[in-house]
CSV table of C-alpha atoms in Angstrom, one decimal:
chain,number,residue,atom,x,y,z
Q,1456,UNK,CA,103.5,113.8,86.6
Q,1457,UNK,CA,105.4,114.8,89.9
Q,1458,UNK,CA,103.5,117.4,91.5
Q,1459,UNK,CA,104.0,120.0,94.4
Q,1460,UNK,CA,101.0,120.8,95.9
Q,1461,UNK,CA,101.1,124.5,98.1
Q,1462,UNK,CA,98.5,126.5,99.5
Q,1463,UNK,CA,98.5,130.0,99.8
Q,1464,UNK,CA,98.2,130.2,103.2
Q,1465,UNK,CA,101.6,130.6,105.2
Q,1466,UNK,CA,100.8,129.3,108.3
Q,1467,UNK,CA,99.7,125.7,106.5
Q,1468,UNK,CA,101.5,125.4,103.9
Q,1469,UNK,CA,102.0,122.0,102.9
Q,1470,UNK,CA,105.6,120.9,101.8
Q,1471,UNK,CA,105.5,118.5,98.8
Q,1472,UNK,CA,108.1,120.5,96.9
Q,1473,UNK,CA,110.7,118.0,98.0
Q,1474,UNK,CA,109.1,115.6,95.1
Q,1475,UNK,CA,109.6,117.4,92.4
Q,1476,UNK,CA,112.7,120.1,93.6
Q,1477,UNK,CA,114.9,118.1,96.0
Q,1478,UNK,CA,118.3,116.4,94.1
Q,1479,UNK,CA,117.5,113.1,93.2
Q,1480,UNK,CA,120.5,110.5,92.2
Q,1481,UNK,CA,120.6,110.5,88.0
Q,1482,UNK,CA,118.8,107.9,85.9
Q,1483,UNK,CA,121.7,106.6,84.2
Q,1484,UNK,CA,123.0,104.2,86.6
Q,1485,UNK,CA,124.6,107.1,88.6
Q,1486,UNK,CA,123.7,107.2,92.3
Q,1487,UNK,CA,126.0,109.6,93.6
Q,1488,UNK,CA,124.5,113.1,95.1
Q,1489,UNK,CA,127.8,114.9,93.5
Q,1490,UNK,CA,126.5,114.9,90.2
Q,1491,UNK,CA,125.6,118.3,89.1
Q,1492,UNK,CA,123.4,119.2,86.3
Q,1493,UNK,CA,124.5,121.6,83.6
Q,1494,UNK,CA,123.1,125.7,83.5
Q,1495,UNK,CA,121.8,124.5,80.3
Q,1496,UNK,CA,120.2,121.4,81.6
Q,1497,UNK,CA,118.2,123.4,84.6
Q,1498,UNK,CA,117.1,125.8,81.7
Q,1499,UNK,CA,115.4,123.7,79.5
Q,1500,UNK,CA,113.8,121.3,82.2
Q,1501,UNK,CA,112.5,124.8,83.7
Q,1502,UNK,CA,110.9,125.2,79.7
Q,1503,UNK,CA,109.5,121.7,79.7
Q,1504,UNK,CA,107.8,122.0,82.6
Q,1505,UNK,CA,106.3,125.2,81.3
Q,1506,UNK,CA,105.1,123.7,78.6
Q,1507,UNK,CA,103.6,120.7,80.2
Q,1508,UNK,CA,101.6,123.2,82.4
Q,1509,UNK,CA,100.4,125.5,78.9
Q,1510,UNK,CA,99.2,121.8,77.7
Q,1511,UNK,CA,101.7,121.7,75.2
Q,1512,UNK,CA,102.6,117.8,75.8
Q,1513,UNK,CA,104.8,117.3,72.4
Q,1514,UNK,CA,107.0,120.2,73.0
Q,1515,UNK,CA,107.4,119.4,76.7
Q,1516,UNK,CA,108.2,116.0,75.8
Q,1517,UNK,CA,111.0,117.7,73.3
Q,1518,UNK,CA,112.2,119.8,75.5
Q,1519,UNK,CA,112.8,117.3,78.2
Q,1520,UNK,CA,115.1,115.0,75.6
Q,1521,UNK,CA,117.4,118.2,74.4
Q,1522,UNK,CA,117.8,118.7,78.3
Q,1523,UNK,CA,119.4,115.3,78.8
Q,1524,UNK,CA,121.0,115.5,75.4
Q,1525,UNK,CA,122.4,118.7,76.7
Q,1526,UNK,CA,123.6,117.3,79.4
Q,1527,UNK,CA,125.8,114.3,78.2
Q,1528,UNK,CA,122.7,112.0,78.6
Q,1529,UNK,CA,122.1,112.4,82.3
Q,1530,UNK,CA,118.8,113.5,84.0
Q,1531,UNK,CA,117.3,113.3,87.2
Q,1532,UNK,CA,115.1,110.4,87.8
Q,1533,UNK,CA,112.0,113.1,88.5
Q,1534,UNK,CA,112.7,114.7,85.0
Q,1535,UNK,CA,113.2,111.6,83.1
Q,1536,UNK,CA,109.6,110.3,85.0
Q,1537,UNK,CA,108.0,113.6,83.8
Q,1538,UNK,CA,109.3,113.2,80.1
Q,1539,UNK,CA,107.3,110.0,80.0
Q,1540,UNK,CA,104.4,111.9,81.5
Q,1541,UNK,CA,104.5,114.2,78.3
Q,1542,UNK,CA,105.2,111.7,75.9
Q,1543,UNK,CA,102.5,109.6,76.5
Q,1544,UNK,CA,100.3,112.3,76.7
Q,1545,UNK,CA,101.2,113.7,73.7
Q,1546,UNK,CA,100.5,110.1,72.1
Q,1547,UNK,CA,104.3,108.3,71.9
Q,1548,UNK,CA,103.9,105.4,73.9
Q,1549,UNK,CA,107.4,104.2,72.5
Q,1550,UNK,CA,109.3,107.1,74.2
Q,1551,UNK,CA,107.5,107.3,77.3
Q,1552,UNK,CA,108.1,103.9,78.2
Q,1553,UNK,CA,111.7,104.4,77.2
Q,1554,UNK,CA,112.1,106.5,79.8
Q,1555,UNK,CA,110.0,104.3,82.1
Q,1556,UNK,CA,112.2,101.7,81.6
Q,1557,UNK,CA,115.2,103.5,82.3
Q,1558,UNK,CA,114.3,105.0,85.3
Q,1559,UNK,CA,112.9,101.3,86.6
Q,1560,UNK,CA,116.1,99.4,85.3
Q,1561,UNK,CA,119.0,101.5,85.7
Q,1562,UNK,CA,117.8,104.4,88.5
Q,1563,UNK,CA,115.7,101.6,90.8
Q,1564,UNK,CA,112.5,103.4,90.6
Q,1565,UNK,CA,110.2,102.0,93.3
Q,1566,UNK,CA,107.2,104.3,94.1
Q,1567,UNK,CA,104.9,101.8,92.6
Q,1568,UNK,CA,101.6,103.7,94.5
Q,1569,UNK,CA,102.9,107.1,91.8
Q,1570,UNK,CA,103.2,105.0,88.4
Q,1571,UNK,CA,99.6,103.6,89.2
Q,1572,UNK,CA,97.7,106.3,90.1
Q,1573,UNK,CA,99.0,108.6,87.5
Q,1574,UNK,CA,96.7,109.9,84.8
Q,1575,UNK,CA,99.2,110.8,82.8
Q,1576,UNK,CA,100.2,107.5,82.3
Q,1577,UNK,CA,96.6,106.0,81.9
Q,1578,UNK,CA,97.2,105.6,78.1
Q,1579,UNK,CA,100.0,103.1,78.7
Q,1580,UNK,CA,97.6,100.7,80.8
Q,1581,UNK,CA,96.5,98.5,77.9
Q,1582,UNK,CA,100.0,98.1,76.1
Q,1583,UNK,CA,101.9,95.1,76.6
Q,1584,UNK,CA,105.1,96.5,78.0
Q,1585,UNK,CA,103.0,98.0,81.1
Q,1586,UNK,CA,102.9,95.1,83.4
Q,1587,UNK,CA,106.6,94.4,82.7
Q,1588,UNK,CA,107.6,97.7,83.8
Q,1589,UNK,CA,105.2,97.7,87.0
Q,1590,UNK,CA,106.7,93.9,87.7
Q,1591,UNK,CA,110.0,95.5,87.8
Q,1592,UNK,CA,108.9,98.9,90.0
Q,1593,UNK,CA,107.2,96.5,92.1
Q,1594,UNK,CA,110.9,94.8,93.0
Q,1595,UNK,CA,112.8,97.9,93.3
Q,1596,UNK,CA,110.0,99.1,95.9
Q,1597,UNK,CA,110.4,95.6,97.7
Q,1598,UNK,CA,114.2,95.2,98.0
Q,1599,UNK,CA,113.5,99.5,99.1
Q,1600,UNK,CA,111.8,98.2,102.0
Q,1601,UNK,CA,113.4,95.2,103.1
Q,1602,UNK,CA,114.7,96.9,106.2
Q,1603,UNK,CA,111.9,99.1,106.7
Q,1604,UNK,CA,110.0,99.2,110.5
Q,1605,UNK,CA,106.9,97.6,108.9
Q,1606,UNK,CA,104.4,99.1,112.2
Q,1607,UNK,CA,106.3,102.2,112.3
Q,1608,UNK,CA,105.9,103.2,108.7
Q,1609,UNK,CA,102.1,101.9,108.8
Q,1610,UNK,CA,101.8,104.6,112.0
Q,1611,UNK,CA,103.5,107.8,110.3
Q,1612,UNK,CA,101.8,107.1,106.6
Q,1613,UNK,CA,98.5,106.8,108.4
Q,1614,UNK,CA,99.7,110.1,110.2
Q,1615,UNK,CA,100.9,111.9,106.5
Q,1616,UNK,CA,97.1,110.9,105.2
Q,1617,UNK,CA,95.6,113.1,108.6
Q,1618,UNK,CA,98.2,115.7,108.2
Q,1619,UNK,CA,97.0,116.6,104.5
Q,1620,UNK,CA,93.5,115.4,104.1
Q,1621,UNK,CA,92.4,119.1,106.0
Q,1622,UNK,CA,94.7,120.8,104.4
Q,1623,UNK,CA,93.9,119.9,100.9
Q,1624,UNK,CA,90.1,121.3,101.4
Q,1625,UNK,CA,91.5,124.0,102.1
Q,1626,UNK,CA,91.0,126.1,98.5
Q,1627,UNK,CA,88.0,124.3,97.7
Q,1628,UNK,CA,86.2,125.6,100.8
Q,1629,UNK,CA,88.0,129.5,100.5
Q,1630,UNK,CA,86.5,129.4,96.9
Q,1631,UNK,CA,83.1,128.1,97.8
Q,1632,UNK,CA,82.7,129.6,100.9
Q,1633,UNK,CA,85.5,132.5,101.7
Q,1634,UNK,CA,88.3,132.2,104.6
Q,1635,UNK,CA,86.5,133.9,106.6
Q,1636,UNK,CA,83.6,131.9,106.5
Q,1637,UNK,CA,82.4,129.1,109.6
Q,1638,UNK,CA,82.9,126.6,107.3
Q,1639,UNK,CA,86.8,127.4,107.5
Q,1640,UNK,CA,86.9,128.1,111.0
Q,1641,UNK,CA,85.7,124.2,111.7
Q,1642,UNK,CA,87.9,123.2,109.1
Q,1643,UNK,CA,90.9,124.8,110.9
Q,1644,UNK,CA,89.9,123.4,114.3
Q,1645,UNK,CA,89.7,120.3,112.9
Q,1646,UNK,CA,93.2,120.2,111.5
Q,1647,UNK,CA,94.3,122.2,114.5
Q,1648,UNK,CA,93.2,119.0,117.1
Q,1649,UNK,CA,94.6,116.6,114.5
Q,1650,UNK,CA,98.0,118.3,114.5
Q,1651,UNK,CA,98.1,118.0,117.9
Q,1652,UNK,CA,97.5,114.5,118.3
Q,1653,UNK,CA,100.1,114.1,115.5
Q,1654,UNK,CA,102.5,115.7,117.1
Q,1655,UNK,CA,102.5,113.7,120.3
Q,1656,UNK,CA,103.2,110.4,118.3
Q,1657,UNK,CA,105.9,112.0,115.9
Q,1658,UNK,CA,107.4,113.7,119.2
Q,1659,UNK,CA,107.5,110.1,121.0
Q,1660,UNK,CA,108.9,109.0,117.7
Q,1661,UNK,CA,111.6,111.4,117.9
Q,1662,UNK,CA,112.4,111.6,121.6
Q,1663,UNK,CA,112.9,107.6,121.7
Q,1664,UNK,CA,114.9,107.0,118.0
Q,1665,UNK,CA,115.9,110.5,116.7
Q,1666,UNK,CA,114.9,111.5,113.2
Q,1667,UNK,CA,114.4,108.2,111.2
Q,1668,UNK,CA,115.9,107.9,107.8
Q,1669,UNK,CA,113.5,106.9,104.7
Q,1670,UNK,CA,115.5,103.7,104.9
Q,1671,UNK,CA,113.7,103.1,108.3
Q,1672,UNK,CA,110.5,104.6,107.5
Q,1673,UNK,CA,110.2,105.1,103.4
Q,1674,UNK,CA,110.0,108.4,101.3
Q,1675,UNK,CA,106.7,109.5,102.8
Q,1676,UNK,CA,107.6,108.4,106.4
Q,1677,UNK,CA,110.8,110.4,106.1
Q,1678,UNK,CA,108.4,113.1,105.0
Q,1679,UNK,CA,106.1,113.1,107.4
Q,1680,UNK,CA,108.1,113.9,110.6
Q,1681,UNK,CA,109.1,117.1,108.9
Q,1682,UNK,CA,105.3,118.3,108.2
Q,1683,UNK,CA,104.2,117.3,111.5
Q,1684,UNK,CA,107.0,119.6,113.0
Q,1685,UNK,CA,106.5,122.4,110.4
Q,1686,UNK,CA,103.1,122.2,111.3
Q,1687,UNK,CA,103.8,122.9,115.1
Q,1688,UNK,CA,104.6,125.6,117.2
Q,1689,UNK,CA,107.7,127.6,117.5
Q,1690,UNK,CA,108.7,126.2,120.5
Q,1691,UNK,CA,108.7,122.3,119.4
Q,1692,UNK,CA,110.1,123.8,115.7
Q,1693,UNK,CA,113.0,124.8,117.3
Q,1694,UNK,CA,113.3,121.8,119.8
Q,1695,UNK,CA,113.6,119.7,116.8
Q,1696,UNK,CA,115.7,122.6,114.5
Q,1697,UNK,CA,119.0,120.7,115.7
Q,1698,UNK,CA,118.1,117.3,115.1
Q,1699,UNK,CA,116.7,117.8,111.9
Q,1700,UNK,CA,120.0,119.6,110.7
Q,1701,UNK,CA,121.9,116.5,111.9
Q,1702,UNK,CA,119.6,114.2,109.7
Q,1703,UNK,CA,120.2,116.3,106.8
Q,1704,UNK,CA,124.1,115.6,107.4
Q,1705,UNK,CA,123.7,112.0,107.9
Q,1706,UNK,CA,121.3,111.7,105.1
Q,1707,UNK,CA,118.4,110.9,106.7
Q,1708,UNK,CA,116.5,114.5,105.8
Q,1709,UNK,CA,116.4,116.4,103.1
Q,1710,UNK,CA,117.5,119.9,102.6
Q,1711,UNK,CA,115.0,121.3,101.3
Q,1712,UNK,CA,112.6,120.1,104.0
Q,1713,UNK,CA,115.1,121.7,106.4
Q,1714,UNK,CA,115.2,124.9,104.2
Q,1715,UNK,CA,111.4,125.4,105.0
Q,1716,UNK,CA,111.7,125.2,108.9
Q,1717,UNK,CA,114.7,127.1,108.6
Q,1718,UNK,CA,112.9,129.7,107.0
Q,1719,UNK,CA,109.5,129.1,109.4
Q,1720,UNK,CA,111.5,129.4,112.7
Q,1721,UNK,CA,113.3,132.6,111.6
Q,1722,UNK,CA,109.7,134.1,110.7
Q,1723,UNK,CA,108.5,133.5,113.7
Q,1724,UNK,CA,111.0,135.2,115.4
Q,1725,UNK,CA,110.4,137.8,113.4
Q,1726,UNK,CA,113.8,137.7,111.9
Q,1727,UNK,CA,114.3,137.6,107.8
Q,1728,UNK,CA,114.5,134.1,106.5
Q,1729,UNK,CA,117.3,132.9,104.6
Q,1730,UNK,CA,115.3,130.9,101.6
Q,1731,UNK,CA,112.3,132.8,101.0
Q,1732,UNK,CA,109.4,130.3,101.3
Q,1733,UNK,CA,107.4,132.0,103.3
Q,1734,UNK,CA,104.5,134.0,102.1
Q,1735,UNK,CA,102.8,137.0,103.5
Q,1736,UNK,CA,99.4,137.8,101.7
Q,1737,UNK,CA,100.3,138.6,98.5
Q,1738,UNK,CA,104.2,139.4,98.7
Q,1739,UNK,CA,107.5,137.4,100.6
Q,1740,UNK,CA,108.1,137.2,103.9
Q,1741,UNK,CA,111.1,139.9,104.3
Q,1742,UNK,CA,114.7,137.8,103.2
Q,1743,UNK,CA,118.0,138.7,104.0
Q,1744,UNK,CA,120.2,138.8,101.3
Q,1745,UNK,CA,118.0,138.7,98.7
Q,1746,UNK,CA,119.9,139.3,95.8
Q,1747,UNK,CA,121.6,136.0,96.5
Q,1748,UNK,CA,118.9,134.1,97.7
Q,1749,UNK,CA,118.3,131.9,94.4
Q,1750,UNK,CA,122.1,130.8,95.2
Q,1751,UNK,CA,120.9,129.3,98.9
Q,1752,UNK,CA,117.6,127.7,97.3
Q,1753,UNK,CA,120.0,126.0,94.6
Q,1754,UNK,CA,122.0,124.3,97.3
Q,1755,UNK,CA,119.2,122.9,99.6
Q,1756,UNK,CA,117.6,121.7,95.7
Q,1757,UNK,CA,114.9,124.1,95.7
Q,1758,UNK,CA,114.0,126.1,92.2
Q,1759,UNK,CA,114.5,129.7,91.6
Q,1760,UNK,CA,112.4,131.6,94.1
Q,1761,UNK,CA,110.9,133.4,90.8
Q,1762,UNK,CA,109.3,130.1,89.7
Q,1763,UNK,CA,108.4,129.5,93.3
Q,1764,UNK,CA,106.0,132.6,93.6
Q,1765,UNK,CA,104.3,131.6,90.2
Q,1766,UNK,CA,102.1,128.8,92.9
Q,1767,UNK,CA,101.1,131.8,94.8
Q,1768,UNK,CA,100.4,134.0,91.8
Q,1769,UNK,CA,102.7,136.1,93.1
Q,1770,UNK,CA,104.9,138.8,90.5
Q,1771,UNK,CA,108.4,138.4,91.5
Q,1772,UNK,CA,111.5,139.8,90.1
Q,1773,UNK,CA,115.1,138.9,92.1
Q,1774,UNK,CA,116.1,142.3,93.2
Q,1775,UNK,CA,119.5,143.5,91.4
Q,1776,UNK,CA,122.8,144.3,93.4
């Protein structure tokens, strides 16, 4: 399944919502960005995903088809992936390789490290149509990365796996230990002296070729130089601000990423943010303009910001005008 993985705490939170939130092209041989989905489409994925949570694999997997049905047969390549998830887990190999295939053949499909590791998918290993499908993932990813700076992207990935190693300890050691404990005091000097050696290298990066598209460096390249900057200070957040904006126009960022720092700066300036994804204990951040703030999340392609507190058990009704 696509995942987002967020921590509670503001100050580290770790942006993966871009893999399952940000607009990807459509999975029926439609690559272009203009494509909307339908209200009805949104509504049901929201539903399927519920119910993949809840466990309930068949209706998930249900409720994923009658969104593309709904929507003329279209569906996001992260949708159509997470459709398979629940129909293999809810025993129908047949239509979770359907959509396999579709997303493989006709949407170009290529993270071939995902499909593999994926334990949703673990009861496809053994059928016959499973090495076919990874043969085909396994071209899309290398015609992805004909171009790509080969030392470069080996640099920032081994950078994205510092970045987040720290931070995903993170709950385990509040729960065993407490935040305040010494055991998460070392952890946070630890990530706090590999940020800073991060940053040195993704500044250098930056300084010398500007921000580098995931054509350059790959998905998780691309994602990295936004996590090292989120994860600086104010100062270099708002050195970088500029450029990262210009990526997004060129199409070398992505909006939602940019949403984020957006949102990060204007907290630490102690100005209302504009998107709402920063937390403060157990509420939001103050926002401006928060009766139409779900209307600014939908156009960087990030979810309703009432689904958005559910990772931070947080109860959240959008205020009325």
């Amino acid at each position: 399944m696509f995942n987002c993985s967020i921590m509670k705490l503001v100050s580290q939170l770790i942006c993966v919502l871009c893999i399952l939130y940000s607009p990807l092209t459509y999975g029926q041989n439609l690559s272009s960005k203009s494509n909307k989905a339908s209200p009805e489409y949104t509504q049901l994925v929201k539903e399927a995903y519920a119910f993949y949570k809840a466990k309930n694999y068949s209706k998930s997997a249900l409720t994923y088809s009658a969104a593309i049905k709904a929507n003329g047969g279209l569906g996001y390549i992260s949708d159509r992936y997470n459709a398979s998830c629940s129909w293999a887990l809810s025993g129908n190999p047949d239509s979770a390789f359907y959509q396999l295939n579709h997303v493989a053949n006709l949407a170009g499909y290529a993270d071939y490290y995902h499909i593999t590791t994926d334990v949703d998918l673990n009861s496809l290993h053994a059928d016959k149509r499973w090495q076919p499908l990874l043969l085909i993932i396994q071209k899309n990813r290398d015609k992805e990365e004909e171009n790509y700076n080969k030392p470069m992207v080996r640099q920032v990935d081994s950078i994205y796996v510092e970045d987040q190693a720290s931070r995903m300890r993170i709950d385990t050691i509040q729960k065993q230990f407490g935040f305040d404990s010494d055991e998460m005091k070392r952890l946070f000097k630890t990530m706090n002296e590999k940020d800073s050696l991060n940053l040195i290298i993704v500044r250098n990066i930056l300084d010398r070729y500007g921000w580098l598209g995931r054509n350059v460096v790959g998905r998780r390249g691309n994602t990295t130089l936004f996590l090292v900057i989120q994860h600086s200070d104010l100062k270099t957040q708002e050195k970088y601000l500029p450029m990262m904006r210009e990526a997004v126009k060129n199409g070398k960022a992505e909006g939602s990423q940019l949403a984020l720092l957006i949102d990060r700066v204007e907290m630490y300036n102690g100005r209302p943010q504009i998107y709402g994804s920063q937390v403060n204990g157990a509420s939001f951040y103050k926002i401006i303009d928060e009766v139409n703030v779900n209307k600014r999340r939908t156009a960087v392609g990030l979810e309703p910001l009432e689904d958005y507190a559910k990772y931070f058990n947080i109860e959240y009704k959008l205020p009325k005008k």
